[in-house]
Amino acid sequence: MALLFYSLSDSQPDWTSAIAKVMPGERLRIWPEIGAPEDIEFAIVWKPPPGLLASLPNLKGILSLGAGIDHLVSDPQLPRHLPLVRLIDPSLTAQMSEYVVMNVLRHHRFMPQYAQQQAAALWKPLLPPPLTAERRVGVMGLGVLGRDALAKLAAFGFRLRGWARTAHDIPGVDCFHGAAGLTEFLAGCDILICLLPLSPATRGILNAQRLALLPKGASLINAARGAHVIAADLIAALDSGHLAAATLDVFDPEPLPPDHPLWRHPAVTVTPHAAGWTIPETAAGLMAASIAAIRRGAAPVGLVDLSVGY
Ligand code: GLV
């Protein structure tokens, strides 16, 4: 039996050596050299072409190379009866929290506004900056990523709130949930961070109506998926002055087309889906553990519940 590796954006040599180190007994097939499809027992994948996984008759499990699994669920032929595992890797979580903390501090200390002032050679101190104890920071998505980001933001003394589909209890964080809790949650976010999984329930969740619920002068950081935000609605909210700034790592589509208005909007900071990156040295060991768990009939860490979509 063999492992299939499919990704056009991860380094195949780095993954080959990382897998050889932690799973020396496994035969690795790197797409498109997959050999006999019936040999493939596990697939380690990022954005595989639709139908590829369904063409592997003896597949026992699917491992995402990223935290998200929307790139798999979008395949209409996904073998939904098989265990599907998203990557929960402390090194990826740490990178995501670095991105969140860096940008919350940027927004908190008016760096997007200073970038606009610099472009106009405008010397205008925005002082005093509010105390962190007065700045309300809200995280949408209270899974591993959201909780880690909140724990790290807590060290700065921000007023923290969180929202998720289901109820959570996190010390030091005002938690809201469900459709009913979303209005009150958004109304109290000076800085809103999106770390949600992308599912039919969260696609387009940040639309004109919801952005309007944010307090005037609020800002948005999206490190989840571009499709969570209706880009035209975000641009309208920035243009009207209701929102002060946005920092976006994810877009719909990606890469962001060169002529897209978000590239050149003065209140928008763009990063090219680079907030977090899967590191083979750490992720391969976690995948070995997932494969071992599935082989012995146990639930691997990060097993996706397809009925809720993450
Ligand atoms: C990246 O976007 C990931 O899902 O890990």
Short mmCIF file of N, CA, C and O and ligand atoms in Angstrom, two decimals, residues 46 65-70 92 224-225 273 276 278, ligand 1:
data_model
loop_
_atom_site.label_atom_id
_atom_site.label_comp_id
_atom_site.label_asym_id
_atom_site.label_seq_id
_atom_site.Cartn_x
_atom_site.Cartn_y
_atom_site.Cartn_z
N TRP A 46 -3.64 18.95 -0.84
CA TRP A 46 -4.06 20.35 -0.82
C TRP A 46 -4.66 20.65 -2.19
O TRP A 46 -3.99 20.51 -3.21
N LEU A 65 -3.58 19.11 3.95
CA LEU A 65 -2.30 19.77 4.23
C LEU A 65 -2.50 21.11 4.93
O LEU A 65 -1.51 21.75 5.28
N GLY A 66 -3.75 21.52 5.12
CA GLY A 66 -3.99 22.78 5.81
C GLY A 66 -5.05 22.61 6.89
O GLY A 66 -5.65 21.53 7.05
N ALA A 67 -5.27 23.71 7.62
CA ALA A 67 -6.28 23.70 8.67
C ALA A 67 -7.68 23.63 8.07
O ALA A 67 -8.60 23.06 8.64
N GLY A 68 -7.84 24.23 6.89
CA GLY A 68 -9.15 24.24 6.25
C GLY A 68 -9.37 22.98 5.43
O GLY A 68 -8.42 22.34 4.95
N ILE A 69 -10.66 22.63 5.27
CA ILE A 69 -10.98 21.46 4.44
C ILE A 69 -11.98 21.84 3.35
O ILE A 69 -12.51 20.97 2.65
N ASP A 70 -12.23 23.14 3.21
CA ASP A 70 -13.16 23.59 2.17
C ASP A 70 -12.65 23.20 0.78
O ASP A 70 -13.45 22.97 -0.13
N LEU A 92 1.48 25.78 12.98
CA LEU A 92 0.57 26.54 12.12
C LEU A 92 -0.29 27.47 12.99
O LEU A 92 -0.51 28.64 12.67
N ALA A 224 -9.18 33.94 7.42
CA ALA A 224 -9.88 32.66 7.29
C ALA A 224 -9.99 32.28 5.81
O ALA A 224 -9.09 31.63 5.26
N ARG A 225 -11.06 32.71 5.17
CA ARG A 225 -11.24 32.47 3.74
C ARG A 225 -11.85 33.73 3.13
O ARG A 225 -12.72 34.37 3.75
N HIS A 273 -2.30 35.32 1.19
CA HIS A 273 -2.58 34.04 1.85
C HIS A 273 -1.28 33.47 2.45
O HIS A 273 -0.85 32.36 2.12
N GLY A 276 -0.30 31.83 7.55
CA GLY A 276 0.21 30.57 8.10
C GLY A 276 0.62 29.64 6.99
O GLY A 276 0.03 29.68 5.89
N THR A 278 2.01 25.51 6.24
CA THR A 278 2.23 24.19 6.81
C THR A 278 3.70 23.80 6.67
O THR A 278 4.25 23.82 5.56
C1 GLV B 1 -4.63 27.55 4.97
O1 GLV B 1 -5.36 28.33 4.48
C2 GLV B 1 -5.05 26.42 5.73
O2 GLV B 1 -6.20 25.97 5.59
O3 GLV B 1 -4.22 25.90 6.50
#
